mmCIF file of C-alpha atoms in Angstrom:
data_model
loop_
_atom_site.group_PDB
_atom_site.id
_atom_site.type_symbol
_atom_site.label_atom_id
_atom_site.label_comp_id
_atom_site.label_asym_id
_atom_site.label_seq_id
_atom_site.Cartn_x
_atom_site.Cartn_y
_atom_site.Cartn_z
ATOM 1 C CA MET A 1 31.768 94.227 -4.442
ATOM 2 C CA VAL A 2 31.301 97.129 -2.123
ATOM 3 C CA GLU A 3 32.400 95.010 0.802
ATOM 4 C CA LEU A 4 35.616 94.077 -0.965
ATOM 5 C CA VAL A 5 36.399 97.740 -1.656
ATOM 6 C CA VAL A 6 35.808 98.673 1.998
ATOM 7 C CA ALA A 7 37.999 95.841 3.204
ATOM 8 C CA GLU A 8 40.759 96.859 0.809
ATOM 9 C CA ARG A 9 40.662 100.478 2.004
ATOM 10 C CA GLN A 10 40.757 99.313 5.630
ATOM 11 C CA ARG A 11 43.907 97.305 4.975
ATOM 12 C CA GLU A 12 45.485 100.295 3.259
ATOM 13 C CA LYS A 13 44.790 102.543 6.299
ATOM 14 C CA GLU A 14 46.292 99.993 8.682
ATOM 15 C CA ALA A 15 49.330 99.671 6.462
ATOM 16 C CA VAL A 16 49.794 103.453 6.304
ATOM 17 C CA HIS A 17 49.343 103.785 10.098
ATOM 18 C CA GLY A 18 51.847 101.039 10.760
ATOM 19 C CA HIS A 19 54.469 102.594 8.478
ATOM 20 C CA THR A 20 54.106 105.989 10.164
ATOM 21 C CA THR A 21 54.410 104.827 13.811
ATOM 22 C CA LYS A 22 57.298 102.429 13.433
ATOM 23 C CA PRO A 23 59.957 105.060 12.618
ATOM 24 C CA ASN A 24 58.842 107.137 15.631
ATOM 25 C CA GLN A 25 59.298 104.188 17.962
ATOM 26 C CA ILE A 26 62.729 103.454 16.529
ATOM 27 C CA HIS A 27 63.779 107.107 16.921
ATOM 28 C CA HIS A 28 62.559 107.195 20.530
ATOM 29 C CA HIS A 29 64.525 104.029 21.333
ATOM 30 C CA HIS A 30 67.731 105.446 19.926
ATOM 31 C CA HIS A 31 67.246 108.709 21.818
ATOM 32 C CA HIS A 32 66.769 106.891 25.153
ATOM 33 C CA HIS A 33 69.890 104.802 24.523
ATOM 34 C CA ALA A 34 71.915 107.932 23.867
ATOM 35 C CA MET A 35 70.769 109.548 27.162
ATOM 36 C CA THR A 36 71.654 106.613 29.427
ATOM 37 C CA LEU A 37 75.075 105.787 27.954
ATOM 38 C CA PRO A 38 77.297 108.886 27.552
ATOM 39 C CA SER A 39 80.010 108.777 24.995
ATOM 40 C CA HIS A 40 83.671 108.133 25.771
ATOM 41 C CA ASP A 41 84.562 111.766 25.171
ATOM 42 C CA ALA A 42 81.947 112.892 27.696
ATOM 43 C CA TRP A 43 83.486 110.676 30.361
ATOM 44 C CA ILE A 44 86.967 112.062 29.715
ATOM 45 C CA HIS A 45 85.728 115.651 29.831
ATOM 46 C CA THR A 46 83.913 115.094 33.157
ATOM 47 C CA SER A 47 86.946 113.430 34.753
ATOM 48 C CA HIS A 48 89.244 116.293 33.741
ATOM 49 C CA THR A 49 86.763 118.772 35.227
ATOM 50 C CA LEU A 50 86.364 117.045 38.626
ATOM 51 C CA LEU A 51 89.973 115.924 39.146
ATOM 52 C CA PRO A 52 91.292 119.306 40.498
ATOM 53 C CA ARG A 53 88.424 119.538 42.966
ATOM 54 C CA TRP A 54 89.083 116.017 44.223
ATOM 55 C CA LYS A 55 92.781 116.761 44.734
ATOM 56 C CA SER A 56 91.982 119.898 46.745
ATOM 57 C CA LEU A 57 89.565 117.997 48.997
ATOM 58 C CA SER A 58 92.082 115.194 49.507
ATOM 59 C CA LEU A 59 94.828 117.670 50.444
ATOM 60 C CA LEU A 60 92.511 119.381 52.922
ATOM 61 C CA SER A 61 91.621 116.079 54.561
ATOM 62 C CA HIS A 62 95.306 115.147 54.866
ATOM 63 C CA GLN A 63 96.111 118.419 56.598
ATOM 64 C CA SER A 64 93.318 118.123 59.173
ATOM 65 C CA THR A 65 93.467 115.689 62.092
ATOM 66 C CA LEU A 66 90.753 114.104 64.115
ATOM 67 C CA PRO A 67 89.994 116.388 67.097
ATOM 68 C CA ILE A 68 90.255 114.673 70.482
ATOM 69 C CA SER A 69 89.703 115.936 74.011
ATOM 70 C CA ILE A 70 92.091 114.874 76.781
ATOM 71 C CA SER A 71 91.058 115.431 80.380
ATOM 72 C CA ARG A 72 92.858 118.453 81.804
ATOM 73 C CA VAL A 73 92.501 117.055 85.325
ATOM 74 C CA ASN A 74 94.386 113.905 84.327
ATOM 75 C CA GLN A 75 97.223 115.942 82.860
ATOM 76 C CA VAL A 76 97.563 118.182 85.919
ATOM 77 C CA ASP A 77 97.312 115.188 88.268
ATOM 78 C CA ALA A 78 100.079 113.460 86.329
ATOM 79 C CA ALA A 79 102.396 116.445 86.835
ATOM 80 C CA ARG A 80 101.560 116.548 90.544
ATOM 81 C CA LEU A 81 102.208 112.827 90.947
ATOM 82 C CA ASP A 82 105.598 113.192 89.265
ATOM 83 C CA VAL A 83 106.522 115.972 91.691
ATOM 84 C CA GLU A 84 105.462 113.856 94.671
ATOM 85 C CA MET A 85 107.445 110.879 93.412
ATOM 86 C CA SER A 86 110.560 113.024 92.950
ATOM 87 C CA ALA A 87 110.175 114.262 96.529
ATOM 88 C CA MET A 88 109.901 110.684 97.806
ATOM 89 C CA LEU A 89 113.021 109.623 95.910
ATOM 90 C CA LYS A 90 114.905 112.633 97.230
ATOM 91 C CA GLU A 91 113.869 111.811 100.792
ATOM 92 C CA GLN A 92 115.143 108.248 100.426
ATOM 93 C CA LEU A 93 118.399 109.425 98.863
ATOM 94 C CA VAL A 94 119.015 111.946 101.634
ATOM 95 C CA LYS A 95 118.793 109.142 104.204
ATOM 96 C CA VAL A 96 121.832 107.520 102.578
ATOM 97 C CA PHE A 97 123.965 110.522 103.568
ATOM 98 C CA LEU A 98 122.472 110.785 107.043
ATOM 99 C CA LEU A 99 125.717 109.833 108.802
ATOM 100 C CA MET A 100 127.846 112.256 106.849
ATOM 101 C CA LYS A 101 128.830 115.763 107.834
ATOM 102 C CA PRO A 102 125.741 117.908 108.571
ATOM 103 C CA GLY A 103 125.101 120.607 106.002
ATOM 104 C CA MET A 104 127.315 119.058 103.348
ATOM 105 C CA LEU A 105 124.394 117.760 101.307
ATOM 106 C CA PHE A 106 122.759 121.184 101.340
ATOM 107 C CA GLN A 107 125.577 122.554 99.176
ATOM 108 C CA TYR A 108 124.829 120.014 96.455
ATOM 109 C CA GLU A 109 121.037 120.108 96.589
ATOM 110 C CA ALA A 110 120.748 121.402 93.010
ATOM 111 C CA GLU A 111 122.983 118.603 91.719
ATOM 112 C CA LEU A 112 120.939 116.049 93.654
ATOM 113 C CA ASP A 113 117.675 117.289 92.145
ATOM 114 C CA ALA A 114 119.180 117.268 88.648
ATOM 115 C CA PHE A 115 120.468 113.722 89.156
ATOM 116 C CA LEU A 116 117.036 112.467 90.219
ATOM 117 C CA GLU A 117 115.318 114.192 87.303
ATOM 118 C CA PHE A 118 117.861 112.685 84.929
ATOM 119 C CA LEU A 119 117.214 109.188 86.293
ATOM 120 C CA ILE A 120 113.468 109.610 85.846
ATOM 121 C CA TRP A 121 113.976 110.853 82.281
ATOM 122 C CA ARG A 122 116.465 108.091 81.441
ATOM 123 C CA PHE A 123 114.223 105.211 82.488
ATOM 124 C CA SER A 124 110.935 106.649 81.239
ATOM 125 C CA ILE A 125 110.915 109.099 78.337
ATOM 126 C CA TRP A 126 114.221 108.007 76.790
ATOM 127 C CA VAL A 127 113.016 104.392 76.463
ATOM 128 C CA ASP A 128 109.585 105.423 75.096
ATOM 129 C CA LYS A 129 107.792 104.910 78.392
ATOM 130 C CA PRO A 130 105.665 107.438 80.300
ATOM 131 C CA THR A 131 106.738 108.840 83.627
ATOM 132 C CA PRO A 132 105.116 107.236 86.698
ATOM 133 C CA GLY A 133 102.554 110.003 87.087
ATOM 134 C CA ILE A 134 101.689 109.983 83.391
ATOM 135 C CA ALA A 135 101.376 106.185 83.428
ATOM 136 C CA LEU A 136 99.014 106.266 86.406
ATOM 137 C CA MET A 137 96.745 108.660 84.519
ATOM 138 C CA ASN A 138 96.761 106.449 81.386
ATOM 139 C CA LEU A 139 98.615 109.032 79.297
ATOM 140 C CA ARG A 140 101.595 109.056 76.969
ATOM 141 C CA TYR A 141 103.579 111.573 74.934
ATOM 142 C CA ARG A 142 102.857 111.887 71.208
ATOM 143 C CA ASP A 143 104.713 113.793 68.518
ATOM 144 C CA GLU A 144 102.034 116.188 67.310
ATOM 145 C CA ARG A 145 104.036 117.050 64.195
ATOM 146 C CA ALA A 146 103.772 113.497 62.825
ATOM 147 C CA VAL A 147 100.100 112.831 63.537
ATOM 148 C CA GLU A 148 98.385 110.741 60.870
ATOM 149 C CA PRO A 149 95.644 112.422 58.801
ATOM 150 C CA ARG A 150 91.962 112.154 59.510
ATOM 151 C CA ASP A 151 91.252 109.389 56.990
ATOM 152 C CA LYS A 152 93.902 107.036 58.405
ATOM 153 C CA VAL A 153 92.984 107.013 62.101
ATOM 154 C CA ARG A 154 90.198 105.379 64.051
ATOM 155 C CA THR A 155 90.185 106.944 67.514
ATOM 156 C CA GLY A 156 92.426 110.003 67.145
ATOM 157 C CA LEU A 157 94.842 108.633 69.771
ATOM 158 C CA GLU A 158 97.160 107.054 67.234
ATOM 159 C CA GLY A 159 100.478 108.621 66.459
ATOM 160 C CA PRO A 160 104.184 108.051 66.993
ATOM 161 C CA GLY A 161 106.027 108.796 70.189
ATOM 162 C CA LEU A 162 108.701 111.412 70.621
ATOM 163 C CA THR A 163 111.703 111.435 68.342
ATOM 164 C CA VAL A 164 115.276 111.206 69.599
ATOM 165 C CA ALA A 165 115.758 114.938 69.096
ATOM 166 C CA GLN A 166 112.613 115.722 71.072
ATOM 167 C CA LYS A 167 113.741 113.453 73.929
ATOM 168 C CA LEU A 168 117.169 115.085 74.082
ATOM 169 C CA TRP A 169 115.740 118.596 74.008
ATOM 170 C CA TYR A 170 113.268 117.586 76.720
ATOM 171 C CA CYS A 171 116.175 116.463 78.920
ATOM 172 C CA VAL A 172 118.127 119.640 78.203
ATOM 173 C CA ALA A 173 115.153 121.851 79.058
ATOM 174 C CA THR A 174 113.859 120.032 82.141
ATOM 175 C CA VAL A 175 117.069 118.737 83.714
ATOM 176 C CA GLY A 176 119.731 121.117 82.438
ATOM 177 C CA GLY A 177 117.562 124.219 82.338
ATOM 178 C CA GLN A 178 116.268 123.828 85.875
ATOM 179 C CA TYR A 179 119.762 123.087 87.204
ATOM 180 C CA ILE A 180 121.377 126.082 85.503
ATOM 181 C CA TRP A 181 118.590 128.407 86.630
ATOM 182 C CA ALA A 182 118.748 127.174 90.244
ATOM 183 C CA ARG A 183 122.532 127.582 90.349
ATOM 184 C CA LEU A 184 122.363 131.027 88.757
ATOM 185 C CA GLN A 185 119.813 132.228 91.293
ATOM 186 C CA SER A 186 121.738 130.857 94.278
ATOM 187 C CA PHE A 187 125.023 132.305 92.991
ATOM 188 C CA SER A 188 123.519 135.744 92.362
ATOM 189 C CA ALA A 189 121.872 135.761 95.787
ATOM 190 C CA PHE A 190 125.115 134.681 97.485
ATOM 191 C CA ARG A 191 127.115 137.361 95.666
ATOM 192 C CA ARG A 192 124.400 139.936 96.380
ATOM 193 C CA TRP A 193 124.115 141.173 92.841
ATOM 194 C CA GLY A 194 120.906 142.968 93.744
ATOM 195 C CA ASP A 195 122.546 145.366 96.208
ATOM 196 C CA THR A 196 122.822 148.972 95.125
ATOM 197 C CA GLU A 197 126.512 149.223 96.063
ATOM 198 C CA GLN A 198 127.498 146.417 93.691
ATOM 199 C CA ARG A 199 129.324 146.949 90.419
ATOM 200 C CA PRO A 200 127.227 148.137 87.447
ATOM 201 C CA LEU A 201 127.788 144.840 85.599
ATOM 202 C CA ALA A 202 126.536 142.729 88.497
ATOM 203 C CA ARG A 203 123.583 145.045 88.954
ATOM 204 C CA ARG A 204 122.672 144.762 85.263
ATOM 205 C CA LEU A 205 122.936 140.978 85.380
ATOM 206 C CA TRP A 206 120.614 140.918 88.381
ATOM 207 C CA ILE A 207 118.059 143.093 86.576
ATOM 208 C CA LEU A 208 118.362 140.854 83.502
ATOM 209 C CA ILE A 209 117.711 137.736 85.605
ATOM 210 C CA GLN A 210 114.654 139.337 87.162
ATOM 211 C CA ARG A 211 113.283 140.360 83.764
ATOM 212 C CA ILE A 212 113.841 136.894 82.302
ATOM 213 C CA GLU A 213 112.050 135.365 85.259
ATOM 214 C CA GLY A 214 109.158 137.796 84.873
ATOM 215 C CA ILE A 215 108.834 137.083 81.150
ATOM 216 C CA TYR A 216 108.913 133.344 81.791
ATOM 217 C CA ARG A 217 106.237 133.583 84.463
ATOM 218 C CA ALA A 218 104.019 135.692 82.208
ATOM 219 C CA ALA A 219 104.471 133.241 79.337
ATOM 220 C CA SER A 220 103.723 130.318 81.653
ATOM 221 C CA PHE A 221 100.550 132.023 82.816
ATOM 222 C CA GLY A 222 99.466 132.616 79.237
ATOM 223 C CA ASN A 223 100.220 129.001 78.378
ATOM 224 C CA LEU A 224 98.127 127.916 81.358
ATOM 225 C CA LEU A 225 95.148 129.887 80.079
ATOM 226 C CA ILE A 226 95.548 128.348 76.627
ATOM 227 C CA PHE A 227 95.854 124.900 78.186
ATOM 228 C CA LEU A 228 92.632 125.386 80.124
ATOM 229 C CA CYS A 229 90.858 126.380 76.899
ATOM 230 C CA THR A 230 92.276 123.770 74.521
ATOM 231 C CA GLY A 231 93.576 120.981 76.770
ATOM 232 C CA ARG A 232 96.961 120.872 74.994
ATOM 233 C CA TYR A 233 100.512 121.368 76.310
ATOM 234 C CA ARG A 234 100.727 121.813 80.080
ATOM 235 C CA ASN A 235 103.914 123.884 79.982
ATOM 236 C CA LEU A 236 106.074 125.855 77.589
ATOM 237 C CA ILE A 237 108.510 122.980 77.042
ATOM 238 C CA GLU A 238 105.790 120.675 75.740
ATOM 239 C CA ARG A 239 104.437 123.447 73.510
ATOM 240 C CA ALA A 240 107.856 124.215 72.043
ATOM 241 C CA LEU A 241 108.585 120.535 71.357
ATOM 242 C CA ARG A 242 105.016 119.802 70.174
ATOM 243 C CA ALA A 243 104.910 116.909 72.650
ATOM 244 C CA ARG A 244 101.262 116.349 73.489
ATOM 245 C CA LEU A 245 99.783 114.089 76.138
ATOM 246 C CA VAL A 246 97.152 111.674 74.822
ATOM 247 C CA TYR A 247 95.503 108.594 76.276
ATOM 248 C CA GLY A 248 97.638 105.477 76.181
ATOM 249 C CA SER A 249 94.672 103.124 75.937
ATOM 250 C CA PRO A 250 91.349 104.372 74.509
ATOM 251 C CA ASN A 251 89.334 101.657 76.279
ATOM 252 C CA MET A 252 90.739 102.091 79.774
ATOM 253 C CA ASN A 253 88.397 103.555 82.362
ATOM 254 C CA ARG A 254 89.501 106.282 84.715
ATOM 255 C CA ALA A 255 89.693 104.378 88.016
ATOM 256 C CA VAL A 256 90.211 106.834 90.860
ATOM 257 C CA SER A 257 90.167 105.561 94.432
ATOM 258 C CA PHE A 258 88.959 108.121 96.954
ATOM 259 C CA GLU A 259 89.549 105.865 99.971
ATOM 260 C CA TYR A 260 92.831 107.474 100.986
ATOM 261 C CA MET A 261 91.463 110.961 100.339
ATOM 262 C CA ASN A 262 88.357 110.309 102.439
ATOM 263 C CA ARG A 263 90.440 108.936 105.296
ATOM 264 C CA GLN A 264 92.761 111.927 105.153
ATOM 265 C CA LEU A 265 89.840 114.364 105.186
ATOM 266 C CA VAL A 266 88.256 112.604 108.181
ATOM 267 C CA TRP A 267 91.454 112.740 110.212
ATOM 268 C CA ASN A 268 92.066 116.378 109.310
ATOM 269 C CA GLU A 269 88.574 117.386 110.392
ATOM 270 C CA PHE A 270 88.872 115.320 113.576
ATOM 271 C CA SER A 271 92.205 116.901 114.523
ATOM 272 C CA GLU A 272 90.870 120.405 113.877
ATOM 273 C CA MET A 273 87.842 119.666 116.045
ATOM 274 C CA LEU A 274 90.081 118.484 118.897
ATOM 275 C CA LEU A 275 92.270 121.569 118.611
ATOM 276 C CA LEU A 276 89.142 123.687 118.901
ATOM 277 C CA LEU A 277 87.501 121.830 121.800
ATOM 278 C CA LEU A 278 90.448 120.905 124.026
ATOM 279 C CA PRO A 279 91.111 124.459 125.269
ATOM 280 C CA LEU A 280 87.444 124.718 126.246
ATOM 281 C CA LEU A 281 87.494 121.566 128.371
ATOM 282 C CA ASN A 282 88.406 121.607 132.043
ATOM 283 C CA SER A 283 90.822 118.818 132.858
ATOM 284 C CA SER A 284 89.577 118.466 136.406
ATOM 285 C CA SER A 285 85.983 118.126 135.220
ATOM 286 C CA VAL A 286 87.014 115.417 132.803
ATOM 287 C CA LYS A 287 88.873 113.603 135.561
ATOM 288 C CA ASN A 288 85.858 113.807 137.835
ATOM 289 C CA LEU A 289 83.655 112.373 135.115
ATOM 290 C CA LEU A 290 86.068 109.537 134.431
ATOM 291 C CA ARG A 291 86.939 108.786 138.056
ATOM 292 C CA PRO A 292 83.928 106.490 138.735
ATOM 293 C CA PHE A 293 84.927 104.387 135.733
ATOM 294 C CA SER A 294 88.568 104.157 136.747
ATOM 295 C CA LYS A 295 89.660 100.944 138.465
ATOM 296 C CA ASP A 296 93.026 102.249 139.609
ATOM 297 C CA LYS A 297 93.050 103.173 143.256
ATOM 298 C CA SER A 298 95.913 105.222 144.576
ATOM 299 C CA SER A 299 97.639 103.848 147.615
ATOM 300 C CA GLY A 300 99.589 105.304 150.492
ATOM 301 C CA SER A 301 98.966 108.916 151.328
ATOM 302 C CA ALA A 302 96.307 109.287 148.614
ATOM 303 C CA GLU A 303 93.982 106.880 150.421
ATOM 304 C CA ASP A 304 94.253 108.460 153.862
ATOM 305 C CA GLY A 305 93.513 111.951 152.473
ATOM 306 C CA THR A 306 96.850 113.596 153.329
ATOM 307 C CA ALA A 307 97.951 114.114 149.687
ATOM 308 C CA CYS A 308 96.545 116.726 147.362
ATOM 309 C CA PRO A 309 94.232 114.967 144.875
ATOM 310 C CA ILE A 310 95.332 117.342 142.101
ATOM 311 C CA CYS A 311 99.137 117.236 142.231
ATOM 312 C CA GLN A 312 99.382 114.022 144.318
ATOM 313 C CA ALA A 313 101.918 115.668 146.656
ATOM 314 C CA THR A 314 101.832 116.407 150.377
ATOM 315 C CA PRO A 315 100.493 119.979 150.778
ATOM 316 C CA THR A 316 103.040 122.476 152.114
ATOM 317 C CA ILE A 317 100.272 124.912 153.049
ATOM 318 C CA PRO A 318 97.263 122.636 153.474
ATOM 319 C CA TYR A 319 93.789 123.936 152.754
ATOM 320 C CA VAL A 320 90.513 122.080 152.938
ATOM 321 C CA ALA A 321 87.553 122.372 150.624
ATOM 322 C CA LEU A 322 84.214 123.208 152.174
ATOM 323 C CA PRO A 323 81.931 121.549 152.924
ATOM 324 C CA CYS A 324 83.577 118.174 152.167
ATOM 325 C CA GLN A 325 86.741 118.905 154.244
ATOM 326 C CA HIS A 326 89.139 117.253 151.770
ATOM 327 C CA ARG A 327 92.729 118.477 151.915
ATOM 328 C CA TYR A 328 94.358 120.355 148.996
ATOM 329 C CA CYS A 329 97.369 122.487 148.257
ATOM 330 C CA TYR A 330 96.495 126.155 148.420
ATOM 331 C CA TYR A 331 97.690 126.853 144.883
ATOM 332 C CA CYS A 332 95.890 123.844 143.380
ATOM 333 C CA LEU A 333 92.592 124.595 145.100
ATOM 334 C CA ARG A 334 92.742 128.343 144.450
ATOM 335 C CA THR A 335 93.500 127.980 140.721
ATOM 336 C CA ARG A 336 90.730 125.414 140.257
ATOM 337 C CA CYS A 337 88.167 127.557 142.038
ATOM 338 C CA ALA A 338 89.218 130.648 140.080
ATOM 339 C CA ALA A 339 89.067 128.803 136.760
ATOM 340 C CA ALA A 340 85.679 127.181 137.386
ATOM 341 C CA PRO A 341 83.225 128.770 139.853
ATOM 342 C CA SER A 342 81.324 125.484 139.955
ATOM 343 C CA PHE A 343 84.407 123.441 140.824
ATOM 344 C CA ARG A 344 83.705 120.056 142.360
ATOM 345 C CA CYS A 345 85.932 118.180 144.735
ATOM 346 C CA SER A 346 88.251 115.783 142.960
ATOM 347 C CA ARG A 347 87.621 113.102 145.607
ATOM 348 C CA CYS A 348 83.880 113.183 146.210
ATOM 349 C CA SER A 349 82.580 115.397 143.362
ATOM 350 C CA GLU A 350 80.915 117.646 145.935
ATOM 351 C CA PRO A 351 80.555 121.311 144.873
ATOM 352 C CA VAL A 352 83.191 123.480 146.589
ATOM 353 C CA VAL A 353 81.621 126.640 147.999
ATOM 354 C CA ALA A 354 84.616 127.870 150.026
ATOM 355 C CA MET A 355 88.126 126.985 151.114
ATOM 356 C CA GLN A 356 89.726 127.099 154.567
ATOM 357 C CA ARG A 357 93.236 126.778 155.835
ATOM 358 C CA LEU A 358 93.615 123.713 157.926
ATOM 359 C CA GLY A 359 92.678 124.899 161.414
ATOM 360 C CA GLY A 360 91.938 128.470 160.209
ATOM 361 C CA VAL A 361 89.041 130.722 159.077
ATOM 362 C CA PRO A 362 87.132 129.773 155.871
ATOM 363 C CA THR A 363 87.437 132.000 152.792
ATOM 364 C CA GLU A 364 85.200 132.228 149.760
#
């Protein structure tokens, strides 16, 4: 009986314990489900909060471009190559008018330069091609105003070429501007606007031209300093048009051949060395050194010793060198002995210690 009562109480305790823990487990399950799955209203509230920030970040990324670094040496070399090519074309064009009246082409030199620059612009920049110097340096012009944003580029070299307006303004500035300035300077110099006795208007125009030139040079110098720091826009025209030089092909190596440069340096050094050493060399000494190796033998009077071995003429006032007794002209022998105290005979390479008139008294 007692055992039955104990068993009954034990079942009651288990039943009570089970009824008390089950609601707690159910409550904990519902709480965990509510934490992992936010409500629809919570999602809408979060999206409205973060949307302005996302728009601001997107606008900032669209305004910024991928920074790239273009070699300054390549850009300067391209400009130098274009100048050299223009000079070569001008030299070839001048040869066409070689048979014409001398000095006539000099009057139209400014027009000739403008014509050549226009041809280069017409067949390069106008047809969306780089100039020869720019092409050799693997560069091209890009419109910096229409560069794609950072999130739409891969290398930073993408971007459209120059617009039609930029090309026309480039021609006006480079071809027309240089021509007008060259003509204005030549005309003012020919009319002597800078003289003090000129009219006040001409004098003022001359001062204005000088000031404009000074301002332009100062601005060009400032642009050069900025170009050396940033690597953008070699001159004021490119900066005003926002025409930037970038690489044409991102995978192309910079292949520079130094063979011609090395050869030119060797020849320059060799020529400078010869110019330095030739005045120090005695021609007679060189002839004496080379005479044993020479196979040419003079004939006639040179073989019988009656001709001067220096000037190869018959001596008017014959002198003989001592002690070898070979005949010379007085002037030839005297100048050689005065120039080199250790003068050797041009025939036998014997040191000459004195000279004597033929049939006379020896002199030192």
